[in-house]
Amino acid sequence: MTGWLGAIIVGALCGWLASMIMKTDAQQGAFANIIIGIVGAVLANFLFGSLLPLGANFNGLLGSIIWGTIGSVILIAILKALRILR
């Protein structure tokens, strides 16, 4: 799934899943879920694709959702540590 529309849809799904896991869903709206999902996917791609050899299977819709959700959880944890999210 390529293109901006695909990135927005997958980003929204990843951000929403991560907000449910990290219990920040009440604080975030749809726009925040999209931004956190897209930035989380980029973060996961950098961490697990560039720094570690784990991101080799990043292709495909399911892989994008899994890695994007993991990256979004990491991003929400960082935002919680910085007290941007509660």
mmCIF file of C-alpha atoms in Angstrom:
data_model
loop_
_atom_site.group_PDB
_atom_site.id
_atom_site.type_symbol
_atom_site.label_atom_id
_atom_site.label_comp_id
_atom_site.label_asym_id
_atom_site.label_seq_id
_atom_site.Cartn_x
_atom_site.Cartn_y
_atom_site.Cartn_z
ATOM 1 C CA MET A 1 0.000 0.000 0.000
ATOM 2 C CA THR A 2 1.790 3.079 -1.199
ATOM 3 C CA GLY A 3 0.993 6.713 -1.500
ATOM 4 C CA TRP A 4 -0.168 9.389 0.869
ATOM 5 C CA LEU A 5 -3.652 7.976 1.377
ATOM 6 C CA GLY A 6 -2.245 4.574 2.297
ATOM 7 C CA ALA A 7 0.241 6.144 4.722
ATOM 8 C CA ILE A 8 -2.548 8.128 6.380
ATOM 9 C CA ILE A 9 -4.815 5.093 6.733
ATOM 10 C CA VAL A 10 -2.082 2.795 8.045
ATOM 11 C CA GLY A 11 -0.730 5.602 10.264
ATOM 12 C CA ALA A 12 -4.168 6.190 11.759
ATOM 13 C CA LEU A 13 -4.573 2.481 12.462
ATOM 14 C CA CYS A 14 -1.095 2.174 14.007
ATOM 15 C CA GLY A 15 -1.567 5.315 16.099
ATOM 16 C CA TRP A 16 -4.962 4.152 17.305
ATOM 17 C CA LEU A 17 -3.668 0.673 18.218
ATOM 18 C CA ALA A 18 -0.703 2.173 20.058
ATOM 19 C CA SER A 19 -2.945 4.623 21.944
ATOM 20 C CA MET A 20 -5.142 1.715 23.030
ATOM 21 C CA ILE A 21 -2.084 -0.255 24.195
ATOM 22 C CA MET A 22 -0.594 2.736 26.040
ATOM 23 C CA LYS A 23 -3.995 3.895 27.401
ATOM 24 C CA THR A 24 -3.788 7.399 25.890
ATOM 25 C CA ASP A 25 -6.766 7.063 23.553
ATOM 26 C CA ALA A 26 -8.919 9.513 25.546
ATOM 27 C CA GLN A 27 -6.264 12.246 25.134
ATOM 28 C CA GLN A 28 -5.724 11.811 21.408
ATOM 29 C CA GLY A 29 -7.984 12.553 18.489
ATOM 30 C CA ALA A 30 -7.891 11.163 14.984
ATOM 31 C CA PHE A 31 -5.319 13.721 13.813
ATOM 32 C CA ALA A 32 -2.949 12.868 16.688
ATOM 33 C CA ASN A 33 -3.355 9.147 15.944
ATOM 34 C CA ILE A 34 -2.402 9.736 12.299
ATOM 35 C CA ILE A 35 0.656 11.841 13.189
ATOM 36 C CA ILE A 36 1.825 9.445 15.922
ATOM 37 C CA GLY A 37 1.262 6.462 13.615
ATOM 38 C CA ILE A 38 3.243 7.937 10.721
ATOM 39 C CA VAL A 39 6.078 9.222 12.933
ATOM 40 C CA GLY A 40 6.062 5.913 14.827
ATOM 41 C CA ALA A 41 6.416 3.979 11.572
ATOM 42 C CA VAL A 42 9.357 6.159 10.543
ATOM 43 C CA LEU A 43 10.894 5.659 14.003
ATOM 44 C CA ALA A 44 10.445 1.878 13.781
ATOM 45 C CA ASN A 45 11.912 1.827 10.277
ATOM 46 C CA PHE A 46 14.961 3.727 11.523
ATOM 47 C CA LEU A 47 15.426 1.709 14.720
ATOM 48 C CA PHE A 48 14.663 -1.766 13.426
ATOM 49 C CA GLY A 49 15.518 -1.348 9.756
ATOM 50 C CA SER A 50 18.673 0.754 9.887
ATOM 51 C CA LEU A 51 20.207 0.146 13.306
ATOM 52 C CA LEU A 52 19.144 -3.467 13.843
ATOM 53 C CA PRO A 53 18.663 -6.180 11.214
ATOM 54 C CA LEU A 54 15.110 -6.888 12.491
ATOM 55 C CA GLY A 55 13.304 -4.648 10.019
ATOM 56 C CA ALA A 56 14.110 -6.707 6.945
ATOM 57 C CA ASN A 57 10.507 -7.950 6.809
ATOM 58 C CA PHE A 58 9.017 -4.447 6.910
ATOM 59 C CA ASN A 59 7.251 -4.842 3.561
ATOM 60 C CA GLY A 60 3.598 -5.722 3.165
ATOM 61 C CA LEU A 61 0.508 -4.365 4.843
ATOM 62 C CA LEU A 62 0.642 -6.595 7.916
ATOM 63 C CA GLY A 63 4.347 -5.901 8.459
ATOM 64 C CA SER A 64 3.748 -2.171 8.136
ATOM 65 C CA ILE A 65 0.960 -2.299 10.706
ATOM 66 C CA ILE A 66 2.991 -4.373 13.166
ATOM 67 C CA TRP A 67 6.182 -2.304 12.906
ATOM 68 C CA GLY A 68 4.235 0.958 12.792
ATOM 69 C CA THR A 69 2.374 0.024 15.960
ATOM 70 C CA ILE A 70 5.606 -0.921 17.726
ATOM 71 C CA GLY A 71 7.193 2.374 16.681
ATOM 72 C CA SER A 72 4.083 4.274 17.783
ATOM 73 C CA VAL A 73 4.163 2.593 21.202
ATOM 74 C CA ILE A 74 7.811 3.630 21.556
ATOM 75 C CA LEU A 75 6.921 7.188 20.497
ATOM 76 C CA ILE A 76 4.030 7.395 22.986
ATOM 77 C CA ALA A 77 6.351 6.086 25.732
ATOM 78 C CA ILE A 78 8.827 8.858 24.879
ATOM 79 C CA LEU A 79 6.039 11.461 24.880
ATOM 80 C CA LYS A 80 4.828 10.171 28.260
ATOM 81 C CA ALA A 81 8.368 10.361 29.665
ATOM 82 C CA LEU A 82 8.595 13.978 28.475
ATOM 83 C CA ARG A 83 5.179 14.593 30.094
ATOM 84 C CA ILE A 84 3.618 15.654 26.796
ATOM 85 C CA LEU A 85 1.054 12.854 27.193
ATOM 86 C CA ARG A 86 -0.294 11.507 30.472
#
